Each structure stands twice: as structure tokens, then as C-alpha cells.
Amino acid sequence: MGEKKRHDQDGGAGGEVGPATGSKAEPMTAAQFLSWKQRKNEDEAARKAEEERKRAEDIATGAVQMNGRELFLHEPWVFDNELY
């Protein structure tokens, strides 16, 4: 029922309608897609780098517990079996 009301309000014009704009959707070009994909990858890399920096900072301050790999990288003497 709400869908019909919305259809009547926008003039009832046929065709594909974009979800947010209410205008016809235009196909994305390859250049636009590659630009979007590059921005997305850069944002993801920046987010991961920030998470790694924060994790390293938290490990250095002792705020979080290290996993086995992190312990091996930061304190390899713990895994030295020659002491036994």
C-alpha cells in the first residue's frame, strides 16, 4: 500500500528509478568503476594500517594480550628450546 502511494507521489513515470535520487540510473563506465575500486582499495588499506598501528601501540603498552605469532615476533626468546 505504501509503495503505490510513493509511486503516485513521484508522478508515476515508468522506467528504472535510482534508490536515493529518484532519477533514472545511468550505467557505470569502466573508468568510473576503476576509479571507485581504487578509492575503495585505498580506503581499505588506510583502515587496515590504522588498525595495525593501534594494535601495535596497544601491545607496546600492555593493554591487550598478544597472540602466538605476535609473541614470537616480539619476544622470540620465549620459544628458545635450547634452555631446557
Short mmCIF file of N, CA and C in Angstrom, two decimals:
data_model
loop_
_atom_site.label_atom_id
_atom_site.label_comp_id
_atom_site.label_asym_id
_atom_site.label_seq_id
_atom_site.Cartn_x
_atom_site.Cartn_y
_atom_site.Cartn_z
N MET A 1 0.82 -1.18 0.00
CA MET A 1 0.00 0.00 0.00
C MET A 1 0.87 1.25 0.00
N GLY A 2 1.94 1.29 0.81
CA GLY A 2 2.82 2.43 0.84
C GLY A 2 3.58 2.59 -0.46
N GLU A 3 3.86 1.48 -1.15
CA GLU A 3 4.58 1.53 -2.43
C GLU A 3 3.74 2.25 -3.48
N LYS A 4 2.44 1.97 -3.53
CA LYS A 4 1.57 2.62 -4.52
C LYS A 4 1.50 4.12 -4.24
N LYS A 5 1.42 4.47 -2.98
CA LYS A 5 1.36 5.87 -2.61
C LYS A 5 2.62 6.60 -3.05
N ARG A 6 3.78 5.99 -2.84
CA ARG A 6 5.05 6.59 -3.24
C ARG A 6 5.11 6.72 -4.75
N HIS A 7 4.60 5.72 -5.49
CA HIS A 7 4.59 5.74 -6.94
C HIS A 7 3.71 6.88 -7.45
N ASP A 8 2.60 7.10 -6.79
CA ASP A 8 1.70 8.18 -7.20
C ASP A 8 2.32 9.55 -6.92
N GLN A 9 3.10 9.66 -5.85
CA GLN A 9 3.67 10.94 -5.48
C GLN A 9 4.77 11.39 -6.44
N ASP A 10 5.56 10.44 -7.00
CA ASP A 10 6.65 10.85 -7.88
C ASP A 10 6.21 11.00 -9.33
N GLY A 11 4.94 11.05 -9.58
CA GLY A 11 4.44 11.32 -10.92
C GLY A 11 4.07 10.07 -11.68
N GLY A 12 4.39 8.91 -11.16
CA GLY A 12 4.01 7.67 -11.80
C GLY A 12 4.77 7.39 -13.08
N ALA A 13 5.88 8.04 -13.33
CA ALA A 13 6.65 7.81 -14.55
C ALA A 13 7.27 6.43 -14.51
N GLY A 14 7.29 5.77 -15.65
CA GLY A 14 7.87 4.44 -15.73
C GLY A 14 9.38 4.51 -15.84
N GLY A 15 10.02 3.36 -15.91
CA GLY A 15 11.47 3.29 -16.05
C GLY A 15 12.13 2.99 -14.72
N GLU A 16 13.45 2.78 -14.79
CA GLU A 16 14.20 2.47 -13.59
C GLU A 16 14.42 3.75 -12.79
N VAL A 17 14.29 3.64 -11.50
CA VAL A 17 14.46 4.78 -10.62
C VAL A 17 15.57 4.46 -9.64
N GLY A 18 16.50 5.39 -9.46
CA GLY A 18 17.59 5.21 -8.51
C GLY A 18 17.05 5.20 -7.10
N PRO A 19 17.71 4.50 -6.18
CA PRO A 19 17.20 4.36 -4.82
C PRO A 19 17.17 5.65 -4.03
N ALA A 20 18.13 6.53 -4.21
CA ALA A 20 18.19 7.72 -3.37
C ALA A 20 17.78 8.99 -4.12
N THR A 21 18.04 9.04 -5.42
CA THR A 21 17.85 10.29 -6.14
C THR A 21 16.47 10.41 -6.76
N GLY A 22 15.85 9.31 -7.14
CA GLY A 22 14.57 9.37 -7.81
C GLY A 22 14.72 9.64 -9.29
N SER A 23 15.93 9.68 -9.81
CA SER A 23 16.16 9.90 -11.24
C SER A 23 16.54 8.57 -11.88
N LYS A 24 16.54 8.57 -13.20
CA LYS A 24 16.90 7.34 -13.90
C LYS A 24 18.37 7.01 -13.67
N ALA A 25 18.66 5.74 -13.47
CA ALA A 25 20.02 5.30 -13.23
C ALA A 25 20.79 5.23 -14.54
N GLU A 26 22.01 5.75 -14.52
CA GLU A 26 22.87 5.67 -15.70
C GLU A 26 23.90 4.57 -15.47
N PRO A 27 24.24 3.83 -16.51
CA PRO A 27 25.22 2.77 -16.34
C PRO A 27 26.60 3.34 -16.00
N MET A 28 27.35 2.57 -15.22
CA MET A 28 28.67 3.00 -14.80
C MET A 28 29.68 2.63 -15.88
N THR A 29 30.56 3.56 -16.20
CA THR A 29 31.58 3.27 -17.20
C THR A 29 32.73 2.53 -16.55
N ALA A 30 33.59 1.94 -17.37
CA ALA A 30 34.75 1.20 -16.85
C ALA A 30 35.68 2.14 -16.09
N ALA A 31 35.85 3.36 -16.58
CA ALA A 31 36.72 4.32 -15.91
C ALA A 31 36.17 4.70 -14.54
N GLN A 32 34.85 4.88 -14.46
CA GLN A 32 34.23 5.21 -13.18
C GLN A 32 34.40 4.05 -12.20
N PHE A 33 34.22 2.83 -12.69
CA PHE A 33 34.36 1.66 -11.83
C PHE A 33 35.78 1.55 -11.31
N LEU A 34 36.78 1.70 -12.21
CA LEU A 34 38.16 1.59 -11.79
C LEU A 34 38.53 2.68 -10.78
N SER A 35 38.00 3.87 -10.98
CA SER A 35 38.24 4.97 -10.03
C SER A 35 37.63 4.63 -8.68
N TRP A 36 36.41 4.13 -8.67
CA TRP A 36 35.74 3.75 -7.43
C TRP A 36 36.51 2.62 -6.75
N LYS A 37 36.92 1.63 -7.52
CA LYS A 37 37.62 0.48 -6.96
C LYS A 37 38.95 0.90 -6.34
N GLN A 38 39.67 1.81 -7.01
CA GLN A 38 40.94 2.30 -6.48
C GLN A 38 40.73 3.06 -5.17
N ARG A 39 39.71 3.93 -5.12
CA ARG A 39 39.40 4.64 -3.88
C ARG A 39 39.04 3.68 -2.77
N LYS A 40 38.26 2.66 -3.11
CA LYS A 40 37.85 1.67 -2.12
C LYS A 40 39.06 0.93 -1.58
N ASN A 41 39.97 0.52 -2.46
CA ASN A 41 41.17 -0.20 -2.03
C ASN A 41 42.07 0.69 -1.17
N GLU A 42 42.20 1.97 -1.53
CA GLU A 42 43.00 2.90 -0.74
C GLU A 42 42.40 3.10 0.64
N ASP A 43 41.09 3.24 0.70
CA ASP A 43 40.41 3.40 1.99
C ASP A 43 40.60 2.16 2.86
N GLU A 44 40.48 1.00 2.26
CA GLU A 44 40.65 -0.26 2.98
C GLU A 44 42.08 -0.39 3.49
N ALA A 45 43.07 -0.06 2.66
CA ALA A 45 44.47 -0.13 3.07
C ALA A 45 44.75 0.84 4.22
N ALA A 46 44.19 2.03 4.15
CA ALA A 46 44.37 3.02 5.22
C ALA A 46 43.73 2.53 6.51
N ARG A 47 42.55 1.93 6.40
CA ARG A 47 41.87 1.42 7.60
C ARG A 47 42.67 0.29 8.24
N LYS A 48 43.20 -0.63 7.41
CA LYS A 48 43.99 -1.74 7.94
C LYS A 48 45.29 -1.25 8.57
N ALA A 49 45.94 -0.27 7.95
CA ALA A 49 47.17 0.28 8.50
C ALA A 49 46.91 0.94 9.85
N GLU A 50 45.79 1.64 9.97
CA GLU A 50 45.43 2.27 11.23
C GLU A 50 45.15 1.22 12.31
N GLU A 51 44.47 0.14 11.94
CA GLU A 51 44.20 -0.94 12.89
C GLU A 51 45.50 -1.59 13.36
N GLU A 52 46.43 -1.84 12.42
CA GLU A 52 47.71 -2.44 12.78
C GLU A 52 48.51 -1.52 13.68
N ARG A 53 48.51 -0.22 13.38
CA ARG A 53 49.22 0.74 14.22
C ARG A 53 48.65 0.77 15.63
N LYS A 54 47.31 0.78 15.71
CA LYS A 54 46.63 0.79 17.01
C LYS A 54 46.94 -0.49 17.79
N ARG A 55 46.92 -1.63 17.10
CA ARG A 55 47.20 -2.91 17.76
C ARG A 55 48.64 -2.93 18.29
N ALA A 56 49.59 -2.47 17.47
CA ALA A 56 50.98 -2.43 17.90
C ALA A 56 51.16 -1.51 19.10
N GLU A 57 50.47 -0.38 19.09
CA GLU A 57 50.53 0.56 20.21
C GLU A 57 49.95 -0.08 21.47
N ASP A 58 48.83 -0.78 21.33
CA ASP A 58 48.21 -1.44 22.48
C ASP A 58 49.09 -2.55 23.03
N ILE A 59 49.76 -3.28 22.15
CA ILE A 59 50.67 -4.34 22.59
C ILE A 59 51.85 -3.73 23.35
N ALA A 60 52.39 -2.63 22.83
CA ALA A 60 53.53 -1.98 23.46
C ALA A 60 53.18 -1.47 24.86
N THR A 61 51.96 -1.01 25.05
CA THR A 61 51.55 -0.51 26.36
C THR A 61 51.04 -1.62 27.27
N GLY A 62 50.83 -2.80 26.72
CA GLY A 62 50.33 -3.91 27.52
C GLY A 62 48.83 -3.90 27.69
N ALA A 63 48.13 -3.14 26.88
CA ALA A 63 46.68 -3.03 27.01
C ALA A 63 45.95 -4.27 26.50
N VAL A 64 46.56 -4.98 25.55
CA VAL A 64 45.95 -6.19 25.01
C VAL A 64 46.94 -7.35 25.09
N GLN A 65 46.40 -8.54 25.08
CA GLN A 65 47.23 -9.74 25.13
C GLN A 65 47.68 -10.09 23.72
N MET A 66 48.95 -10.48 23.57
CA MET A 66 49.47 -10.86 22.27
C MET A 66 49.01 -12.27 21.90
N ASN A 67 48.84 -12.50 20.60
CA ASN A 67 48.59 -13.86 20.16
C ASN A 67 49.95 -14.54 19.97
N GLY A 68 49.96 -15.81 19.60
CA GLY A 68 51.20 -16.56 19.48
C GLY A 68 52.17 -15.99 18.46
N ARG A 69 51.65 -15.58 17.33
CA ARG A 69 52.51 -15.03 16.28
C ARG A 69 53.15 -13.72 16.74
N GLU A 70 52.36 -12.85 17.36
CA GLU A 70 52.89 -11.59 17.85
C GLU A 70 53.93 -11.80 18.94
N LEU A 71 53.68 -12.77 19.81
CA LEU A 71 54.63 -13.09 20.86
C LEU A 71 55.94 -13.60 20.26
N PHE A 72 55.83 -14.45 19.25
CA PHE A 72 57.03 -14.98 18.59
C PHE A 72 57.82 -13.86 17.92
N LEU A 73 57.14 -12.89 17.31
CA LEU A 73 57.83 -11.79 16.65
C LEU A 73 58.46 -10.81 17.64
N HIS A 74 57.81 -10.56 18.77
CA HIS A 74 58.29 -9.56 19.73
C HIS A 74 59.21 -10.13 20.80
N GLU A 75 58.99 -11.37 21.17
CA GLU A 75 59.80 -11.99 22.23
C GLU A 75 60.18 -13.42 21.83
N PRO A 76 61.08 -13.58 20.85
CA PRO A 76 61.41 -14.93 20.37
C PRO A 76 62.13 -15.79 21.40
N TRP A 77 62.72 -15.18 22.42
CA TRP A 77 63.42 -15.96 23.43
C TRP A 77 62.47 -16.88 24.19
N VAL A 78 61.19 -16.56 24.20
CA VAL A 78 60.20 -17.41 24.88
C VAL A 78 60.15 -18.78 24.22
N PHE A 79 60.43 -18.85 22.92
CA PHE A 79 60.32 -20.09 22.17
C PHE A 79 61.65 -20.80 21.99
N ASP A 80 62.69 -20.37 22.69
CA ASP A 80 64.02 -20.97 22.58
C ASP A 80 64.06 -22.26 23.39
N ASN A 81 64.12 -23.39 22.73
CA ASN A 81 64.10 -24.69 23.39
C ASN A 81 65.47 -25.13 23.85
N GLU A 82 66.52 -24.40 23.57
CA GLU A 82 67.87 -24.77 23.98
C GLU A 82 68.08 -24.57 25.48
N LEU A 83 67.19 -23.85 26.13
CA LEU A 83 67.31 -23.63 27.57
C LEU A 83 66.94 -24.87 28.37
N TYR A 84 66.22 -25.79 27.78
CA TYR A 84 65.73 -26.97 28.51
C TYR A 84 66.59 -28.17 28.30
#
